[in-house]
Every structure is written in structure tokens, then in C-alpha cells.
Amino acid sequence: AYSGAESRYLNFFGPPGHLFTVPYHVLLQADAPVPVRGRAVFIGFAAQPLQEQRDSFTTVYSRPDGSDLSGVEIAATAYANLIQDDFIRALPGYEQALIGFVWAILVVAAFIKWRLRYAATLIAVLALIYTTIVYFAFIQAAYWLPWAVPMLLQLPLLLLVATLWHAICHAQRRDALQQAFSQYVPPSAVAGLADAQGAVPAPRPALYAPLLAT
């Protein structure tokens, strides 16, 4: 119990009542259906629900109807996790920070290198892949990878910054085009060229074929 980390995440087996319980008076009977010799037995109150003198605690399985895990169930869960070494494992703080840093670099690089819609598609695919990895790591190996901060905090913030950055770059290109061509091209044509982000369609050779033939 004292050889691991200072604090650990309990790996609960399920909602209230999931652990096997036997009424105390049944165990006192001579023909008790469950032998307790050689077993770890936790004695406590585990009835659901109870509004007065509750011995329960809020967990991930707590429900609005007041069904919480009882103290004896939590104690039995902690004991089972110790025996089976089945705690939920989380990455150290510096590794979580590294994942956040790499994710931010990928998002920023995608938005800088490609247009907004292409970058958003790529980031959506990467987010789906990472979410799948996080899900199966938790389900299969009880490994807790950071998800909320990269997906719910970093991604919207970086998306907002990238949108503003693209808007500023577009405004700068528009001003540069207007200054470069305002003396030679009508203002309406300059505005249309700026709105097209400088993408001028290439001439089609078929239109000039008769002229070249003559």
C-alpha cells in the first residue's frame, strides 16, 4: 500500500450494488451460503437509497436520484485494486504537458500551411484518431490519457487564433494588391482581384487558336 504513488485513482467496478454483498445477519447463520474463511470481508452499510445518516460518497457513478457508492464499497474497491494492482494509471504531469505542446504544434502548423477548411478537416481526423486511442487505452488498459484539455480547451482556442490569423493575412494581401494595382487597374477590378486572393484564372489556349492560325 505504501510502495506506490502518494495518491491513486480508484478503478471502480461499477455502479452502486455492483459488488457482491451479503446481509450481516445471513453471515451469522450456521448454514451461511457464503463462506468467509480465507476471504477479505468489509462490514458496513451499503443499502440504496438512504436519505438519513448516509455513508456514501460522490463518484463517477453518482446519479441525480442520490445513488452514490457507499463507503464500504469504496473501501472494498480500493482493497481489490491493491491486491490486483488494477488502479487507473495517469501520465505524469510533464508527459501530459508534452502531449498538449505537440498537439498545439500540429494544429498551428496545419492552419498555417493549408487553407482553413483543409486544415480543419485534417485536425478533425487527427482529433478522432486521438479520441479513439484515449478511449481504448482507458477501456483496455485502464490508462488515463489527457483528452479534455487538448480537445475542449486547446482546440477551440487555437481554431479562434487561426481564424483571426487568416483574416489578418487576407487583409494584408488585399491592401498590398490594392496599393500595387490601383494606379493601373480600375478600383472595381482591383477589389475583385483581392477578393479572389490573387487567384487569376489562366488563359485558355482554345480562345487564341483562331488568332494564331491567321
Tab-separated table of C-alpha atoms in Angstrom:
chain	number	residue	atom	x	y	z
A	1	ALA	CA	0.000	0.000	0.000
A	2	TYR	CA	2.905	2.385	0.699
A	3	SER	CA	5.189	1.378	-2.185
A	4	GLY	CA	3.327	3.218	-4.935
A	5	ALA	CA	2.433	6.799	-5.626
A	6	GLU	CA	1.162	9.125	-2.907
A	7	SER	CA	-2.295	9.171	-4.462
A	8	ARG	CA	-4.002	6.812	-6.883
A	9	TYR	CA	-7.142	6.747	-8.987
A	10	LEU	CA	-9.616	4.057	-7.956
A	11	ASN	CA	-10.778	1.744	-10.708
A	12	PHE	CA	-14.428	1.242	-9.771
A	13	PHE	CA	-16.070	-1.991	-10.819
A	14	GLY	CA	-19.445	-0.484	-11.493
A	15	PRO	CA	-22.379	1.460	-10.059
A	16	PRO	CA	-23.753	1.070	-6.518
A	17	GLY	CA	-24.666	-2.519	-5.744
A	18	HIS	CA	-22.292	-3.972	-8.332
A	19	LEU	CA	-20.047	-5.572	-5.728
A	20	PHE	CA	-21.284	-8.770	-4.162
A	21	THR	CA	-22.881	-8.076	-0.771
A	22	VAL	CA	-24.442	-10.339	1.852
A	23	PRO	CA	-26.658	-9.140	4.701
A	24	TYR	CA	-24.825	-9.307	8.016
A	25	HIS	CA	-27.467	-11.433	9.712
A	26	VAL	CA	-27.135	-14.066	6.976
A	27	LEU	CA	-23.429	-14.489	7.710
A	28	LEU	CA	-24.235	-15.168	11.366
A	29	GLN	CA	-26.329	-18.175	10.487
A	30	ALA	CA	-24.802	-21.613	10.866
A	31	ASP	CA	-25.517	-22.512	7.260
A	32	ALA	CA	-24.310	-19.260	5.743
A	33	PRO	CA	-24.451	-19.519	1.907
A	34	VAL	CA	-21.105	-17.742	1.530
A	35	PRO	CA	-18.028	-18.983	3.422
A	36	VAL	CA	-15.855	-16.174	4.718
A	37	ARG	CA	-12.830	-18.165	5.781
A	38	GLY	CA	-9.794	-17.040	3.808
A	39	ARG	CA	-11.639	-14.050	2.398
A	40	ALA	CA	-11.368	-10.313	2.998
A	41	VAL	CA	-14.690	-9.155	4.413
A	42	PHE	CA	-15.722	-5.491	4.653
A	43	ILE	CA	-18.540	-4.726	7.026
A	44	GLY	CA	-20.600	-1.604	6.526
A	45	PHE	CA	-23.870	-0.147	5.362
A	46	ALA	CA	-24.460	-0.479	1.614
A	47	ALA	CA	-28.222	-0.181	1.173
A	48	GLN	CA	-29.545	2.047	-1.606
A	49	PRO	CA	-31.031	4.529	-1.305
A	50	LEU	CA	-30.806	6.048	2.160
A	51	GLN	CA	-31.554	9.670	2.922
A	52	GLU	CA	-30.719	9.779	6.624
A	53	GLN	CA	-27.226	9.198	8.023
A	54	ARG	CA	-25.811	8.398	4.644
A	55	ASP	CA	-22.460	6.648	4.434
A	56	SER	CA	-21.807	7.333	0.758
A	57	PHE	CA	-19.591	9.466	-1.424
A	58	THR	CA	-19.904	11.122	-4.814
A	59	THR	CA	-18.133	9.200	-7.584
A	60	VAL	CA	-18.275	8.886	-11.371
A	61	TYR	CA	-21.281	6.568	-10.881
A	62	SER	CA	-23.300	9.050	-8.809
A	63	ARG	CA	-26.755	9.670	-10.221
A	64	PRO	CA	-29.248	12.531	-9.771
A	65	ASP	CA	-31.513	10.234	-7.745
A	66	GLY	CA	-28.928	10.191	-4.965
A	67	SER	CA	-27.496	6.747	-5.646
A	68	ASP	CA	-23.845	7.034	-4.609
A	69	LEU	CA	-21.243	4.417	-3.780
A	70	SER	CA	-21.247	3.537	-0.113
A	71	GLY	CA	-18.117	3.853	1.977
A	72	VAL	CA	-17.780	0.087	2.377
A	73	GLU	CA	-17.978	-0.411	-1.398
A	74	ILE	CA	-15.272	2.196	-1.938
A	75	ALA	CA	-13.077	0.543	0.695
A	76	ALA	CA	-13.571	-2.861	-0.936
A	77	THR	CA	-12.738	-1.340	-4.336
A	78	ALA	CA	-9.503	0.168	-3.002
A	79	TYR	CA	-8.521	-3.168	-1.446
A	80	ALA	CA	-9.246	-5.065	-4.659
A	81	ASN	CA	-7.229	-2.538	-6.670
A	82	LEU	CA	-4.298	-3.006	-4.310
A	83	ILE	CA	-4.464	-6.801	-4.490
A	84	GLN	CA	-4.844	-6.898	-8.276
A	85	ASP	CA	-2.690	-3.812	-8.965
A	86	ASP	CA	-5.568	-2.556	-11.075
A	87	PHE	CA	-5.608	1.165	-10.384
A	88	ILE	CA	-6.299	3.674	-13.138
A	89	ARG	CA	-2.938	4.975	-14.291
A	90	ALA	CA	-2.420	8.526	-15.498
A	91	LEU	CA	0.541	10.101	-17.243
A	92	PRO	CA	2.911	12.247	-15.197
A	93	GLY	CA	2.385	15.970	-15.413
A	94	TYR	CA	5.313	16.637	-17.739
A	95	GLU	CA	4.122	13.980	-20.208
A	96	GLN	CA	0.636	15.472	-20.227
A	97	ALA	CA	2.197	18.879	-20.889
A	98	LEU	CA	4.243	17.351	-23.729
A	99	ILE	CA	1.107	15.935	-25.346
A	100	GLY	CA	-0.543	19.341	-25.119
A	101	PHE	CA	2.522	21.010	-26.637
A	102	VAL	CA	2.747	18.556	-29.555
A	103	TRP	CA	-0.985	18.869	-30.199
A	104	ALA	CA	-0.711	22.661	-30.283
A	105	ILE	CA	2.221	22.483	-32.730
A	106	LEU	CA	0.274	20.149	-35.050
A	107	VAL	CA	-2.810	22.357	-35.014
A	108	VAL	CA	-0.864	25.576	-35.597
A	109	ALA	CA	1.254	24.023	-38.375
A	110	ALA	CA	-1.850	22.701	-40.154
A	111	PHE	CA	-3.614	26.051	-40.046
A	112	ILE	CA	-0.512	27.913	-41.235
A	113	LYS	CA	0.342	25.506	-44.070
A	114	TRP	CA	-3.123	24.904	-45.527
A	115	ARG	CA	-6.287	26.854	-46.039
A	116	LEU	CA	-8.758	26.947	-43.190
A	117	ARG	CA	-11.197	24.303	-44.493
A	118	TYR	CA	-8.437	21.820	-45.376
A	119	ALA	CA	-6.675	22.350	-42.066
A	120	ALA	CA	-9.959	21.957	-40.158
A	121	THR	CA	-10.619	18.639	-41.940
A	122	LEU	CA	-7.145	17.342	-41.090
A	123	ILE	CA	-7.436	18.409	-37.449
A	124	ALA	CA	-10.874	16.765	-37.188
A	125	VAL	CA	-9.399	13.473	-38.443
A	126	LEU	CA	-6.469	13.711	-36.013
A	127	ALA	CA	-8.840	14.539	-33.144
A	128	LEU	CA	-10.976	11.491	-33.978
A	129	ILE	CA	-7.903	9.233	-34.074
A	130	TYR	CA	-6.624	10.575	-30.756
A	131	THR	CA	-10.065	10.233	-29.140
A	132	THR	CA	-10.205	6.602	-30.268
A	133	ILE	CA	-6.757	5.950	-28.779
A	134	VAL	CA	-7.787	7.582	-25.494
A	135	TYR	CA	-10.983	5.526	-25.331
A	136	PHE	CA	-9.376	2.140	-25.941
A	137	ALA	CA	-6.417	2.927	-23.667
A	138	PHE	CA	-8.886	3.565	-20.845
A	139	ILE	CA	-11.161	0.611	-21.597
A	140	GLN	CA	-8.489	-1.993	-22.317
A	141	ALA	CA	-5.582	-0.944	-20.069
A	142	ALA	CA	-7.133	1.449	-17.505
A	143	TYR	CA	-4.751	4.128	-18.790
A	144	TRP	CA	-5.958	7.709	-18.482
A	145	LEU	CA	-4.627	9.908	-21.294
A	146	PRO	CA	-5.416	13.647	-21.309
A	147	TRP	CA	-8.399	14.453	-23.520
A	148	ALA	CA	-10.432	17.333	-22.101
A	149	VAL	CA	-7.668	19.952	-22.218
A	150	PRO	CA	-6.461	19.243	-25.794
A	151	MET	CA	-9.960	18.791	-27.239
A	152	LEU	CA	-12.149	21.179	-25.234
A	153	LEU	CA	-9.690	23.940	-24.350
A	154	GLN	CA	-6.742	23.998	-26.737
A	155	LEU	CA	-8.575	23.161	-29.956
A	156	PRO	CA	-11.278	25.889	-29.798
A	157	LEU	CA	-8.712	28.463	-28.691
A	158	LEU	CA	-6.264	27.552	-31.466
A	159	LEU	CA	-9.096	27.498	-34.013
A	160	LEU	CA	-10.060	31.033	-32.995
A	161	VAL	CA	-6.444	32.225	-33.224
A	162	ALA	CA	-6.008	30.570	-36.633
A	163	THR	CA	-9.204	32.193	-37.951
A	164	LEU	CA	-8.018	35.614	-36.818
A	165	TRP	CA	-4.579	34.965	-38.310
A	166	HIS	CA	-6.054	34.035	-41.703
A	167	ALA	CA	-8.291	37.113	-41.618
A	168	ILE	CA	-5.311	39.374	-40.897
A	169	CYS	CA	-3.232	37.766	-43.665
A	170	HIS	CA	-6.110	38.155	-46.131
A	171	ALA	CA	-6.497	41.821	-45.218
A	172	GLN	CA	-2.778	42.399	-45.663
A	173	ARG	CA	-2.803	40.735	-49.112
A	174	ARG	CA	-5.816	42.784	-50.096
A	175	ASP	CA	-4.142	46.038	-49.092
A	176	ALA	CA	-0.942	45.065	-50.909
A	177	LEU	CA	-2.836	44.266	-54.128
A	178	GLN	CA	-4.794	47.475	-53.973
A	179	GLN	CA	-1.642	49.527	-53.497
A	180	ALA	CA	0.195	47.696	-56.302
A	181	PHE	CA	-2.537	47.873	-58.978
A	182	SER	CA	-4.556	50.950	-58.010
A	183	GLN	CA	-2.605	53.138	-60.465
A	184	TYR	CA	-3.086	50.793	-63.445
A	185	VAL	CA	-6.380	48.914	-62.926
A	186	PRO	CA	-9.879	50.276	-62.136
A	187	PRO	CA	-10.804	50.071	-58.431
A	188	SER	CA	-13.578	47.532	-59.093
A	189	ALA	CA	-11.160	45.166	-60.803
A	190	VAL	CA	-8.658	45.568	-58.003
A	191	ALA	CA	-11.353	44.728	-55.443
A	192	GLY	CA	-12.342	41.598	-57.374
A	193	LEU	CA	-8.726	40.507	-57.636
A	194	ALA	CA	-8.237	40.995	-53.903
A	195	ASP	CA	-11.390	39.055	-53.054
A	196	ALA	CA	-10.120	36.164	-55.152
A	197	GLN	CA	-6.942	36.142	-53.016
A	198	GLY	CA	-4.839	36.761	-56.042
A	199	ALA	CA	-6.031	33.642	-57.889
A	200	VAL	CA	-6.178	34.779	-61.502
A	201	PRO	CA	-7.542	32.154	-63.895
A	202	ALA	CA	-5.059	31.030	-66.554
A	203	PRO	CA	-5.980	31.870	-70.179
A	204	ARG	CA	-7.459	29.093	-72.244
A	205	PRO	CA	-5.416	28.396	-75.379
A	206	ALA	CA	-8.540	27.460	-77.382
A	207	LEU	CA	-9.689	31.099	-77.325
A	208	TYR	CA	-6.492	32.224	-79.042
A	209	ALA	CA	-6.235	29.392	-81.601
A	210	PRO	CA	-8.047	31.226	-84.457
A	211	LEU	CA	-5.894	34.306	-83.934
A	212	LEU	CA	-2.691	32.261	-84.034
A	213	ALA	CA	-3.874	30.374	-87.134
A	214	THR	CA	-4.334	33.579	-89.088
